[in-house]
Amino acid sequence: LDSHMCCMSAASCDPIEAADLEALLSSTLSEAASLRAVRDPDEAPFRSRYTERELLRELQQQASANAAPLGLPTPPGGGGGGSTERARFIEAVAAARLGANLMDTEEGTAARPLLEGAVAVLVAGAGARDMDGAEALAIEALNRLGILAANREDQAASLALLQQALERYEPARRAVLARADALSAVGDVRRSRRQLSAGAGAESADREAAEEEAAAARVAADAAAVEEAHTLTCFYLAQAHGNDGDVRESARWCLRTMQRQLDRVGGGGEAGGGEHSFDAHEWARNAASLSGYYCGEGQYAAAERCLHAADWVLKARRAEERRRLQREREVEGSALPGGGGEGGGAVVAGAAARSRRQHQECE
């Protein structure tokens, strides 16, 4: 069965088998993530996002059909993903992703009801069954609703939604850690079993090891996604309190955001990727502005720390830039004649660098 062909419209959607719904979920989320990474041309900036939208709508409609009273019964033993509870959760995941897609394509009004409908199910978590990314998605949906409320100039609603996102962080973090612990325990049992039967079933052992590695990578990605979503919550809280006229709280959340960026990336700015990456110069300007606020409040030690942090981030960024240029020179030198011999790469790279400098001076 081709799951992508089973639901062309809401009217023609019939329930499908549990395994087929799970396959549709997996393939849709994978394709959607790939489409979000595409950089479309300026003349059609949202082309890939529109394709993603259609895939998500198809998943939402199919999950809705499976969650309806006439949906397929849960298989014997209750192990299927076709249960009403599971289908409703999958529907909420699709709705939340659709809401994010609509916001990213500047259609916030259409995004709001999707996100509002998804949040209650995502936060409750019934039917999640350790779904990859579910914990972070709940926080992201609340963050986005907070943004939409701020855009409507409803600051009270924005702060309330962001507070909910803040309260979701610790439970989400603990849930991911519990999954990591469970995975580690299963891995320990499997490794002990493999040691006892050393030399037997090598192919099966390799397959198990590969499965464990893939599962560990997914849990690590989930943990990173939760941290990214929480950093954005802190960032939006700084903005929301500023919009509400509470400068002190705005400064506190601004400081928290900047500290998390440093802790996650390590100071260079670009190195971490995701939402934790930042422009070092912009970060330093924000730190300087925050220093001015603390000076005005008479908190001179805090102001000094902000300035020292700005100086450190800029130095770290310059050091990273020097390392990047050095790596480029080494690669360039090794590709030139004489670059492959012992010491030849460094000599040629140095000559190439001197040539570039001389050319720039002439210009």
mmCIF file of C-alpha atoms in Angstrom:
data_model
loop_
_atom_site.group_PDB
_atom_site.id
_atom_site.type_symbol
_atom_site.label_atom_id
_atom_site.label_comp_id
_atom_site.label_asym_id
_atom_site.label_seq_id
_atom_site.Cartn_x
_atom_site.Cartn_y
_atom_site.Cartn_z
ATOM 1 C CA LEU A 1 0.000 0.000 0.000
ATOM 2 C CA ASP A 2 1.310 3.453 -0.956
ATOM 3 C CA SER A 3 0.277 5.506 2.061
ATOM 4 C CA HIS A 4 0.693 8.783 0.186
ATOM 5 C CA MET A 5 -2.055 7.750 -2.280
ATOM 6 C CA CYS A 6 -4.643 6.733 0.293
ATOM 7 C CA CYS A 7 -5.978 10.201 1.150
ATOM 8 C CA MET A 8 -6.311 12.742 -1.634
ATOM 9 C CA SER A 9 -8.893 14.895 0.158
ATOM 10 C CA ALA A 10 -10.739 15.063 3.452
ATOM 11 C CA ALA A 11 -13.898 13.788 1.773
ATOM 12 C CA SER A 12 -12.241 10.706 0.270
ATOM 13 C CA CYS A 13 -10.159 9.692 3.302
ATOM 14 C CA ASP A 14 -10.770 6.197 4.609
ATOM 15 C CA PRO A 15 -9.057 4.694 7.666
ATOM 16 C CA ILE A 16 -5.908 2.723 6.949
ATOM 17 C CA GLU A 17 -4.005 0.085 8.859
ATOM 18 C CA ALA A 18 -1.991 1.144 11.904
ATOM 19 C CA ALA A 19 1.342 0.265 10.314
ATOM 20 C CA ASP A 20 0.478 2.273 7.206
ATOM 21 C CA LEU A 21 -0.393 5.336 9.278
ATOM 22 C CA GLU A 22 2.942 5.044 11.096
ATOM 23 C CA ALA A 23 4.754 4.721 7.761
ATOM 24 C CA LEU A 24 2.953 7.805 6.450
ATOM 25 C CA LEU A 25 3.915 9.727 9.598
ATOM 26 C CA SER A 26 7.578 8.769 9.282
ATOM 27 C CA SER A 27 7.891 9.488 5.574
ATOM 28 C CA THR A 28 5.946 12.766 5.788
ATOM 29 C CA LEU A 29 7.986 14.194 8.665
ATOM 30 C CA SER A 30 11.225 13.164 6.953
ATOM 31 C CA GLU A 31 10.222 14.749 3.634
ATOM 32 C CA ALA A 32 8.925 17.855 5.413
ATOM 33 C CA ALA A 33 12.225 18.337 7.221
ATOM 34 C CA SER A 34 14.120 18.027 3.936
ATOM 35 C CA LEU A 35 11.820 20.563 2.266
ATOM 36 C CA ARG A 36 12.315 23.038 5.131
ATOM 37 C CA ALA A 37 16.058 22.891 4.499
ATOM 38 C CA VAL A 38 15.715 23.849 0.816
ATOM 39 C CA ARG A 39 16.690 27.388 -0.165
ATOM 40 C CA ASP A 40 14.230 28.429 -2.842
ATOM 41 C CA PRO A 41 14.971 31.123 -5.462
ATOM 42 C CA ASP A 42 13.989 34.725 -4.690
ATOM 43 C CA GLU A 43 11.234 34.681 -7.304
ATOM 44 C CA ALA A 44 9.540 31.725 -5.531
ATOM 45 C CA PRO A 45 10.725 31.917 -1.901
ATOM 46 C CA PHE A 46 8.111 29.521 -0.475
ATOM 47 C CA ARG A 47 7.908 26.918 -3.233
ATOM 48 C CA SER A 48 9.316 24.097 -1.097
ATOM 49 C CA ARG A 49 7.253 25.163 1.884
ATOM 50 C CA TYR A 50 4.060 24.901 -0.187
ATOM 51 C CA THR A 51 5.024 21.349 -1.139
ATOM 52 C CA GLU A 52 5.649 20.602 2.535
ATOM 53 C CA ARG A 53 2.216 22.024 3.343
ATOM 54 C CA GLU A 54 0.446 19.596 1.020
ATOM 55 C CA LEU A 55 2.249 16.622 2.557
ATOM 56 C CA LEU A 56 1.314 17.746 6.061
ATOM 57 C CA ARG A 57 -2.302 18.285 5.091
ATOM 58 C CA GLU A 58 -2.452 14.776 3.695
ATOM 59 C CA LEU A 59 -1.056 13.380 6.956
ATOM 60 C CA GLN A 60 -3.495 15.458 9.014
ATOM 61 C CA GLN A 61 -6.489 14.283 6.972
ATOM 62 C CA GLN A 62 -5.464 10.646 7.131
ATOM 63 C CA ALA A 63 -4.880 10.770 10.878
ATOM 64 C CA SER A 64 -8.262 12.456 11.300
ATOM 65 C CA ALA A 65 -9.900 9.634 9.347
ATOM 66 C CA ASN A 66 -8.225 7.041 11.551
ATOM 67 C CA ALA A 67 -9.267 8.921 14.697
ATOM 68 C CA ALA A 68 -12.933 9.037 13.650
ATOM 69 C CA PRO A 69 -15.441 6.652 15.316
ATOM 70 C CA LEU A 70 -15.396 4.448 12.208
ATOM 71 C CA GLY A 71 -11.602 4.116 12.323
ATOM 72 C CA LEU A 72 -9.967 0.727 12.336
ATOM 73 C CA PRO A 73 -9.907 -1.041 15.707
ATOM 74 C CA THR A 74 -6.682 -1.450 17.592
ATOM 75 C CA PRO A 75 -5.038 -4.775 16.689
ATOM 76 C CA PRO A 76 -5.072 -7.615 19.260
ATOM 77 C CA GLY A 77 -2.671 -6.863 22.091
ATOM 78 C CA GLY A 78 -3.093 -3.092 21.684
ATOM 79 C CA GLY A 79 0.248 -2.667 19.947
ATOM 80 C CA GLY A 80 -0.882 -0.807 16.843
ATOM 81 C CA GLY A 81 -0.595 2.851 16.010
ATOM 82 C CA GLY A 82 -4.154 2.795 14.617
ATOM 83 C CA SER A 83 -5.837 3.423 17.979
ATOM 84 C CA THR A 84 -7.959 6.538 18.216
ATOM 85 C CA GLU A 85 -5.616 8.057 20.798
ATOM 86 C CA ARG A 86 -2.528 7.548 18.661
ATOM 87 C CA ALA A 87 -4.250 8.818 15.516
ATOM 88 C CA ARG A 88 -5.386 11.956 17.328
ATOM 89 C CA PHE A 89 -1.848 12.626 18.464
ATOM 90 C CA ILE A 90 -0.524 12.196 14.922
ATOM 91 C CA GLU A 91 -3.241 14.577 13.721
ATOM 92 C CA ALA A 92 -2.073 17.143 16.309
ATOM 93 C CA VAL A 93 1.551 16.765 15.196
ATOM 94 C CA ALA A 94 0.523 17.416 11.587
ATOM 95 C CA ALA A 95 -1.591 20.408 12.645
ATOM 96 C CA ALA A 96 1.272 21.919 14.640
ATOM 97 C CA ARG A 97 3.666 21.493 11.723
ATOM 98 C CA LEU A 98 1.068 22.999 9.402
ATOM 99 C CA GLY A 99 0.667 25.967 11.735
ATOM 100 C CA ALA A 100 4.420 26.516 11.747
ATOM 101 C CA ASN A 101 4.473 26.279 7.948
ATOM 102 C CA LEU A 102 1.722 28.900 7.622
ATOM 103 C CA MET A 103 3.499 31.264 9.997
ATOM 104 C CA ASP A 104 6.768 30.863 8.107
ATOM 105 C CA THR A 105 4.966 31.711 4.864
ATOM 106 C CA GLU A 106 3.425 34.812 6.470
ATOM 107 C CA GLU A 107 -0.089 33.394 6.910
ATOM 108 C CA GLY A 108 -0.400 33.772 10.661
ATOM 109 C CA THR A 109 -4.190 34.154 10.737
ATOM 110 C CA ALA A 110 -4.661 30.697 9.215
ATOM 111 C CA ALA A 111 -1.987 29.242 11.512
ATOM 112 C CA ARG A 112 -3.663 30.190 14.794
ATOM 113 C CA PRO A 113 -6.581 27.697 14.867
ATOM 114 C CA LEU A 114 -4.289 24.839 13.836
ATOM 115 C CA LEU A 115 -1.817 25.588 16.618
ATOM 116 C CA GLU A 116 -4.551 26.110 19.206
ATOM 117 C CA GLY A 117 -6.152 22.804 18.283
ATOM 118 C CA ALA A 118 -2.840 20.966 18.439
ATOM 119 C CA VAL A 119 -1.491 22.350 21.724
ATOM 120 C CA ALA A 120 -3.927 20.643 24.100
ATOM 121 C CA VAL A 121 -3.237 17.218 22.596
ATOM 122 C CA LEU A 122 0.522 17.735 22.413
ATOM 123 C CA VAL A 123 0.775 18.944 25.999
ATOM 124 C CA ALA A 124 -1.386 16.102 27.322
ATOM 125 C CA GLY A 125 0.916 13.682 25.521
ATOM 126 C CA ALA A 126 -1.609 10.839 25.291
ATOM 127 C CA GLY A 127 -0.713 8.789 22.242
ATOM 128 C CA ALA A 128 2.829 10.173 21.959
ATOM 129 C CA ARG A 129 4.505 6.816 22.717
ATOM 130 C CA ASP A 130 8.014 8.269 22.625
ATOM 131 C CA MET A 131 7.442 9.914 19.237
ATOM 132 C CA ASP A 132 10.586 11.665 18.056
ATOM 133 C CA GLY A 133 10.390 15.424 18.554
ATOM 134 C CA ALA A 134 7.027 15.446 20.357
ATOM 135 C CA GLU A 135 8.345 17.168 23.494
ATOM 136 C CA ALA A 136 9.949 20.034 21.598
ATOM 137 C CA LEU A 137 6.963 20.401 19.276
ATOM 138 C CA ALA A 138 4.636 21.189 22.197
ATOM 139 C CA ILE A 139 6.955 23.989 23.360
ATOM 140 C CA GLU A 140 7.342 25.289 19.807
ATOM 141 C CA ALA A 141 3.559 25.431 19.312
ATOM 142 C CA LEU A 142 3.134 27.452 22.518
ATOM 143 C CA ASN A 143 5.989 29.750 21.484
ATOM 144 C CA ARG A 144 4.337 30.389 18.141
ATOM 145 C CA LEU A 145 0.967 31.096 19.715
ATOM 146 C CA GLY A 146 2.734 33.572 21.984
ATOM 147 C CA ILE A 147 4.170 35.320 18.922
ATOM 148 C CA LEU A 148 0.742 35.489 17.261
ATOM 149 C CA ALA A 149 -0.772 36.987 20.417
ATOM 150 C CA ALA A 150 1.978 39.615 20.523
ATOM 151 C CA ASN A 151 1.326 40.419 16.876
ATOM 152 C CA ARG A 152 -2.313 41.071 17.838
ATOM 153 C CA GLU A 153 -0.966 43.351 20.613
ATOM 154 C CA ASP A 154 -2.524 41.081 23.241
ATOM 155 C CA GLN A 155 0.435 41.202 25.611
ATOM 156 C CA ALA A 156 -1.345 39.440 28.482
ATOM 157 C CA ALA A 157 -2.196 36.441 26.277
ATOM 158 C CA SER A 158 1.319 36.398 24.846
ATOM 159 C CA LEU A 159 2.909 36.294 28.301
ATOM 160 C CA ALA A 160 0.483 33.580 29.464
ATOM 161 C CA LEU A 161 1.269 31.349 26.477
ATOM 162 C CA LEU A 162 5.006 31.843 26.848
ATOM 163 C CA GLN A 163 4.712 31.041 30.553
ATOM 164 C CA GLN A 164 3.057 27.750 29.561
ATOM 165 C CA ALA A 165 5.954 27.082 27.190
ATOM 166 C CA LEU A 166 8.360 27.817 30.035
ATOM 167 C CA GLU A 167 6.562 25.359 32.310
ATOM 168 C CA ARG A 168 6.770 22.645 29.638
ATOM 169 C CA TYR A 169 10.569 22.764 29.534
ATOM 170 C CA GLU A 170 11.423 20.723 32.632
ATOM 171 C CA PRO A 171 8.874 17.939 31.962
ATOM 172 C CA ALA A 172 10.053 17.770 28.347
ATOM 173 C CA ARG A 173 13.707 17.637 29.361
ATOM 174 C CA ARG A 174 13.015 14.896 31.902
ATOM 175 C CA ALA A 175 11.009 12.883 29.362
ATOM 176 C CA VAL A 176 13.896 12.920 26.886
ATOM 177 C CA LEU A 177 16.368 11.995 29.633
ATOM 178 C CA ALA A 178 14.123 9.082 30.643
ATOM 179 C CA ARG A 179 14.122 7.854 27.047
ATOM 180 C CA ALA A 180 17.912 8.126 26.977
ATOM 181 C CA ASP A 181 18.194 6.141 30.218
ATOM 182 C CA ALA A 182 15.835 3.457 28.946
ATOM 183 C CA LEU A 183 17.768 3.210 25.708
ATOM 184 C CA SER A 184 21.024 2.897 27.616
ATOM 185 C CA ALA A 185 19.592 0.109 29.783
ATOM 186 C CA VAL A 186 18.414 -1.823 26.728
ATOM 187 C CA GLY A 187 21.842 -1.341 25.149
ATOM 188 C CA ASP A 188 23.566 -2.698 28.259
ATOM 189 C CA VAL A 189 21.406 -5.834 28.205
ATOM 190 C CA ARG A 190 22.045 -6.379 24.499
ATOM 191 C CA ARG A 191 25.798 -5.892 24.883
ATOM 192 C CA SER A 192 25.916 -8.379 27.770
ATOM 193 C CA ARG A 193 24.010 -10.895 25.687
ATOM 194 C CA ARG A 194 26.364 -10.390 22.741
ATOM 195 C CA GLN A 195 29.400 -10.899 24.974
ATOM 196 C CA LEU A 196 27.979 -14.168 26.292
ATOM 197 C CA SER A 197 27.431 -15.423 22.766
ATOM 198 C CA ALA A 198 30.643 -14.031 21.266
ATOM 199 C CA GLY A 199 31.280 -15.263 17.744
ATOM 200 C CA ALA A 200 27.689 -16.320 17.165
ATOM 201 C CA GLY A 201 25.181 -14.254 15.212
ATOM 202 C CA ALA A 202 27.620 -11.558 14.094
ATOM 203 C CA GLU A 203 25.172 -10.217 11.531
ATOM 204 C CA SER A 204 22.407 -9.886 14.123
ATOM 205 C CA ALA A 205 24.818 -8.182 16.532
ATOM 206 C CA ASP A 206 25.824 -5.651 13.893
ATOM 207 C CA ARG A 207 22.186 -4.925 13.127
ATOM 208 C CA GLU A 208 21.397 -4.392 16.809
ATOM 209 C CA ALA A 209 24.389 -2.103 17.211
ATOM 210 C CA ALA A 210 23.278 -0.037 14.228
ATOM 211 C CA GLU A 211 19.742 0.213 15.627
ATOM 212 C CA GLU A 212 21.087 1.359 18.999
ATOM 213 C CA GLU A 213 23.257 3.993 17.338
ATOM 214 C CA ALA A 214 20.341 5.321 15.282
ATOM 215 C CA ALA A 215 18.053 5.431 18.319
ATOM 216 C CA ALA A 216 20.703 7.251 20.353
ATOM 217 C CA ALA A 217 21.090 9.813 17.563
ATOM 218 C CA ARG A 218 17.318 10.431 17.532
ATOM 219 C CA VAL A 219 17.210 10.943 21.300
ATOM 220 C CA ALA A 220 20.176 13.332 21.110
ATOM 221 C CA ALA A 221 18.386 15.281 18.372
ATOM 222 C CA ASP A 222 15.249 15.438 20.543
ATOM 223 C CA ALA A 223 17.256 16.748 23.493
ATOM 224 C CA ALA A 224 18.815 19.447 21.306
ATOM 225 C CA ALA A 225 15.384 20.391 19.918
ATOM 226 C CA VAL A 226 13.970 20.829 23.437
ATOM 227 C CA GLU A 227 16.895 23.079 24.370
ATOM 228 C CA GLU A 228 16.480 25.128 21.179
ATOM 229 C CA ALA A 229 12.760 25.566 21.799
ATOM 230 C CA HIS A 230 13.436 26.669 25.383
ATOM 231 C CA THR A 231 16.055 29.185 24.280
ATOM 232 C CA LEU A 232 13.455 30.685 21.958
ATOM 233 C CA THR A 233 10.953 30.808 24.837
ATOM 234 C CA CYS A 234 13.479 32.865 26.827
ATOM 235 C CA PHE A 235 14.054 35.139 23.833
ATOM 236 C CA TYR A 236 10.334 35.703 23.272
ATOM 237 C CA LEU A 237 9.785 36.355 26.991
ATOM 238 C CA ALA A 238 12.376 39.128 26.836
ATOM 239 C CA GLN A 239 10.468 40.696 23.964
ATOM 240 C CA ALA A 240 7.046 40.176 25.553
ATOM 241 C CA HIS A 241 8.060 41.778 28.855
ATOM 242 C CA GLY A 242 9.585 44.658 26.919
ATOM 243 C CA ASN A 243 6.341 45.140 24.994
ATOM 244 C CA ASP A 244 4.506 45.065 28.327
ATOM 245 C CA GLY A 245 6.757 47.823 29.706
ATOM 246 C CA ASP A 246 8.540 45.633 32.264
ATOM 247 C CA VAL A 247 12.156 46.567 31.526
ATOM 248 C CA ARG A 248 13.588 44.649 34.475
ATOM 249 C CA GLU A 249 12.006 41.334 33.454
ATOM 250 C CA SER A 250 12.897 41.971 29.826
ATOM 251 C CA ALA A 251 16.553 42.444 30.792
ATOM 252 C CA ARG A 252 16.481 39.290 32.923
ATOM 253 C CA TRP A 253 15.181 37.146 30.081
ATOM 254 C CA CYS A 254 17.517 38.792 27.599
ATOM 255 C CA LEU A 255 20.448 37.849 29.840
ATOM 256 C CA ARG A 256 19.112 34.289 30.172
ATOM 257 C CA THR A 257 18.831 33.960 26.389
ATOM 258 C CA MET A 258 22.345 35.239 25.775
ATOM 259 C CA GLN A 259 23.785 32.962 28.454
ATOM 260 C CA ARG A 260 22.064 29.934 26.928
ATOM 261 C CA GLN A 261 23.419 30.839 23.498
ATOM 262 C CA LEU A 262 26.929 30.945 24.901
ATOM 263 C CA ASP A 263 26.520 27.726 26.874
ATOM 264 C CA ARG A 264 25.137 25.813 23.900
ATOM 265 C CA VAL A 265 27.430 27.131 21.160
ATOM 266 C CA GLY A 266 30.569 27.765 23.161
ATOM 267 C CA GLY A 267 31.240 31.365 22.174
ATOM 268 C CA GLY A 268 32.002 31.341 18.468
ATOM 269 C CA GLY A 269 28.455 32.090 17.390
ATOM 270 C CA GLU A 270 28.189 30.209 14.103
ATOM 271 C CA ALA A 271 29.538 26.858 15.272
ATOM 272 C CA GLY A 272 26.468 25.356 16.915
ATOM 273 C CA GLY A 273 23.905 25.643 14.159
ATOM 274 C CA GLY A 274 20.171 25.696 14.804
ATOM 275 C CA GLU A 275 18.537 28.386 16.883
ATOM 276 C CA HIS A 276 21.540 28.540 19.210
ATOM 277 C CA SER A 277 23.830 29.952 16.534
ATOM 278 C CA PHE A 278 24.121 33.724 16.575
ATOM 279 C CA ASP A 279 25.959 36.607 15.006
ATOM 280 C CA ALA A 280 28.837 37.449 17.350
ATOM 281 C CA HIS A 281 28.772 41.162 16.550
ATOM 282 C CA GLU A 282 25.025 41.411 17.158
ATOM 283 C CA TRP A 283 25.434 39.434 20.397
ATOM 284 C CA ALA A 284 28.162 41.852 21.544
ATOM 285 C CA ARG A 285 25.970 44.857 20.753
ATOM 286 C CA ASN A 286 23.130 43.340 22.782
ATOM 287 C CA ALA A 287 25.510 42.697 25.669
ATOM 288 C CA ALA A 288 26.703 46.302 25.529
ATOM 289 C CA SER A 289 23.096 47.530 25.587
ATOM 290 C CA LEU A 290 22.361 45.277 28.538
ATOM 291 C CA SER A 291 25.437 46.685 30.265
ATOM 292 C CA GLY A 292 23.983 50.174 29.830
ATOM 293 C CA TYR A 293 20.754 49.045 31.470
ATOM 294 C CA TYR A 294 22.613 47.589 34.469
ATOM 295 C CA CYS A 295 24.663 50.786 34.814
ATOM 296 C CA GLY A 296 21.431 52.762 34.974
ATOM 297 C CA GLU A 297 20.225 50.427 37.723
ATOM 298 C CA GLY A 298 23.470 50.853 39.672
ATOM 299 C CA GLN A 299 24.402 47.187 39.124
ATOM 300 C CA TYR A 300 27.953 47.914 38.033
ATOM 301 C CA ALA A 301 29.314 44.392 38.560
ATOM 302 C CA ALA A 302 26.638 42.991 36.238
ATOM 303 C CA ALA A 303 27.369 45.736 33.712
ATOM 304 C CA GLU A 304 31.062 44.868 33.786
ATOM 305 C CA ARG A 305 30.335 41.162 33.267
ATOM 306 C CA CYS A 306 28.260 42.007 30.189
ATOM 307 C CA LEU A 307 31.125 44.019 28.692
ATOM 308 C CA HIS A 308 33.677 41.297 29.454
ATOM 309 C CA ALA A 309 31.356 38.746 27.842
ATOM 310 C CA ALA A 310 31.011 40.913 24.724
ATOM 311 C CA ASP A 311 34.789 41.225 24.485
ATOM 312 C CA TRP A 312 35.259 37.477 24.926
ATOM 313 C CA VAL A 313 32.650 36.580 22.273
ATOM 314 C CA LEU A 314 34.271 38.906 19.723
ATOM 315 C CA LYS A 315 37.719 37.481 20.447
ATOM 316 C CA ALA A 316 36.360 33.929 20.141
ATOM 317 C CA ARG A 317 34.746 34.821 16.822
ATOM 318 C CA ARG A 318 37.975 36.311 15.469
ATOM 319 C CA ALA A 319 39.917 33.237 16.597
ATOM 320 C CA GLU A 320 37.396 30.977 14.841
ATOM 321 C CA GLU A 321 37.723 33.076 11.691
ATOM 322 C CA ARG A 322 41.522 32.742 11.791
ATOM 323 C CA ARG A 323 41.207 28.955 12.157
ATOM 324 C CA ARG A 324 38.789 28.827 9.229
ATOM 325 C CA LEU A 325 41.157 30.825 7.012
ATOM 326 C CA GLN A 326 44.055 28.602 8.035
ATOM 327 C CA ARG A 327 42.084 25.475 7.118
ATOM 328 C CA GLU A 328 41.205 26.995 3.741
ATOM 329 C CA ARG A 329 44.863 27.798 3.078
ATOM 330 C CA GLU A 330 45.909 24.276 3.983
ATOM 331 C CA VAL A 331 43.290 22.760 1.676
ATOM 332 C CA GLU A 332 44.218 25.172 -1.109
ATOM 333 C CA GLY A 333 47.908 24.403 -0.686
ATOM 334 C CA SER A 334 47.448 20.641 -0.723
ATOM 335 C CA ALA A 335 45.548 20.920 -4.019
ATOM 336 C CA LEU A 336 48.351 22.817 -5.776
ATOM 337 C CA PRO A 337 51.428 21.213 -7.459
ATOM 338 C CA GLY A 338 53.925 20.221 -4.791
ATOM 339 C CA GLY A 339 51.223 20.189 -2.138
ATOM 340 C CA GLY A 340 51.241 16.442 -1.703
ATOM 341 C CA GLY A 341 54.878 16.015 -0.671
ATOM 342 C CA GLU A 342 56.196 16.260 2.856
ATOM 343 C CA GLY A 343 56.177 19.917 3.860
ATOM 344 C CA GLY A 344 55.144 20.954 0.364
ATOM 345 C CA GLY A 345 51.557 21.847 1.299
ATOM 346 C CA ALA A 346 52.608 24.338 3.943
ATOM 347 C CA VAL A 347 55.192 25.958 1.678
ATOM 348 C CA VAL A 348 52.797 26.331 -1.225
ATOM 349 C CA ALA A 349 49.960 27.483 1.044
ATOM 350 C CA GLY A 350 52.232 30.155 2.469
ATOM 351 C CA ALA A 351 53.231 31.279 -1.000
ATOM 352 C CA ALA A 352 49.604 31.410 -2.097
ATOM 353 C CA ALA A 353 48.673 33.461 0.957
ATOM 354 C CA ARG A 354 51.527 35.915 0.318
ATOM 355 C CA SER A 355 50.455 36.208 -3.315
ATOM 356 C CA ARG A 356 46.891 37.044 -2.292
ATOM 357 C CA ARG A 357 48.084 39.690 0.171
ATOM 358 C CA GLN A 358 50.334 41.287 -2.437
ATOM 359 C CA HIS A 359 47.462 41.332 -4.930
ATOM 360 C CA GLN A 360 45.191 43.000 -2.390
ATOM 361 C CA GLU A 361 47.854 45.616 -1.622
ATOM 362 C CA CYS A 362 48.203 46.406 -5.329
ATOM 363 C CA GLU A 363 44.479 46.908 -5.600
#
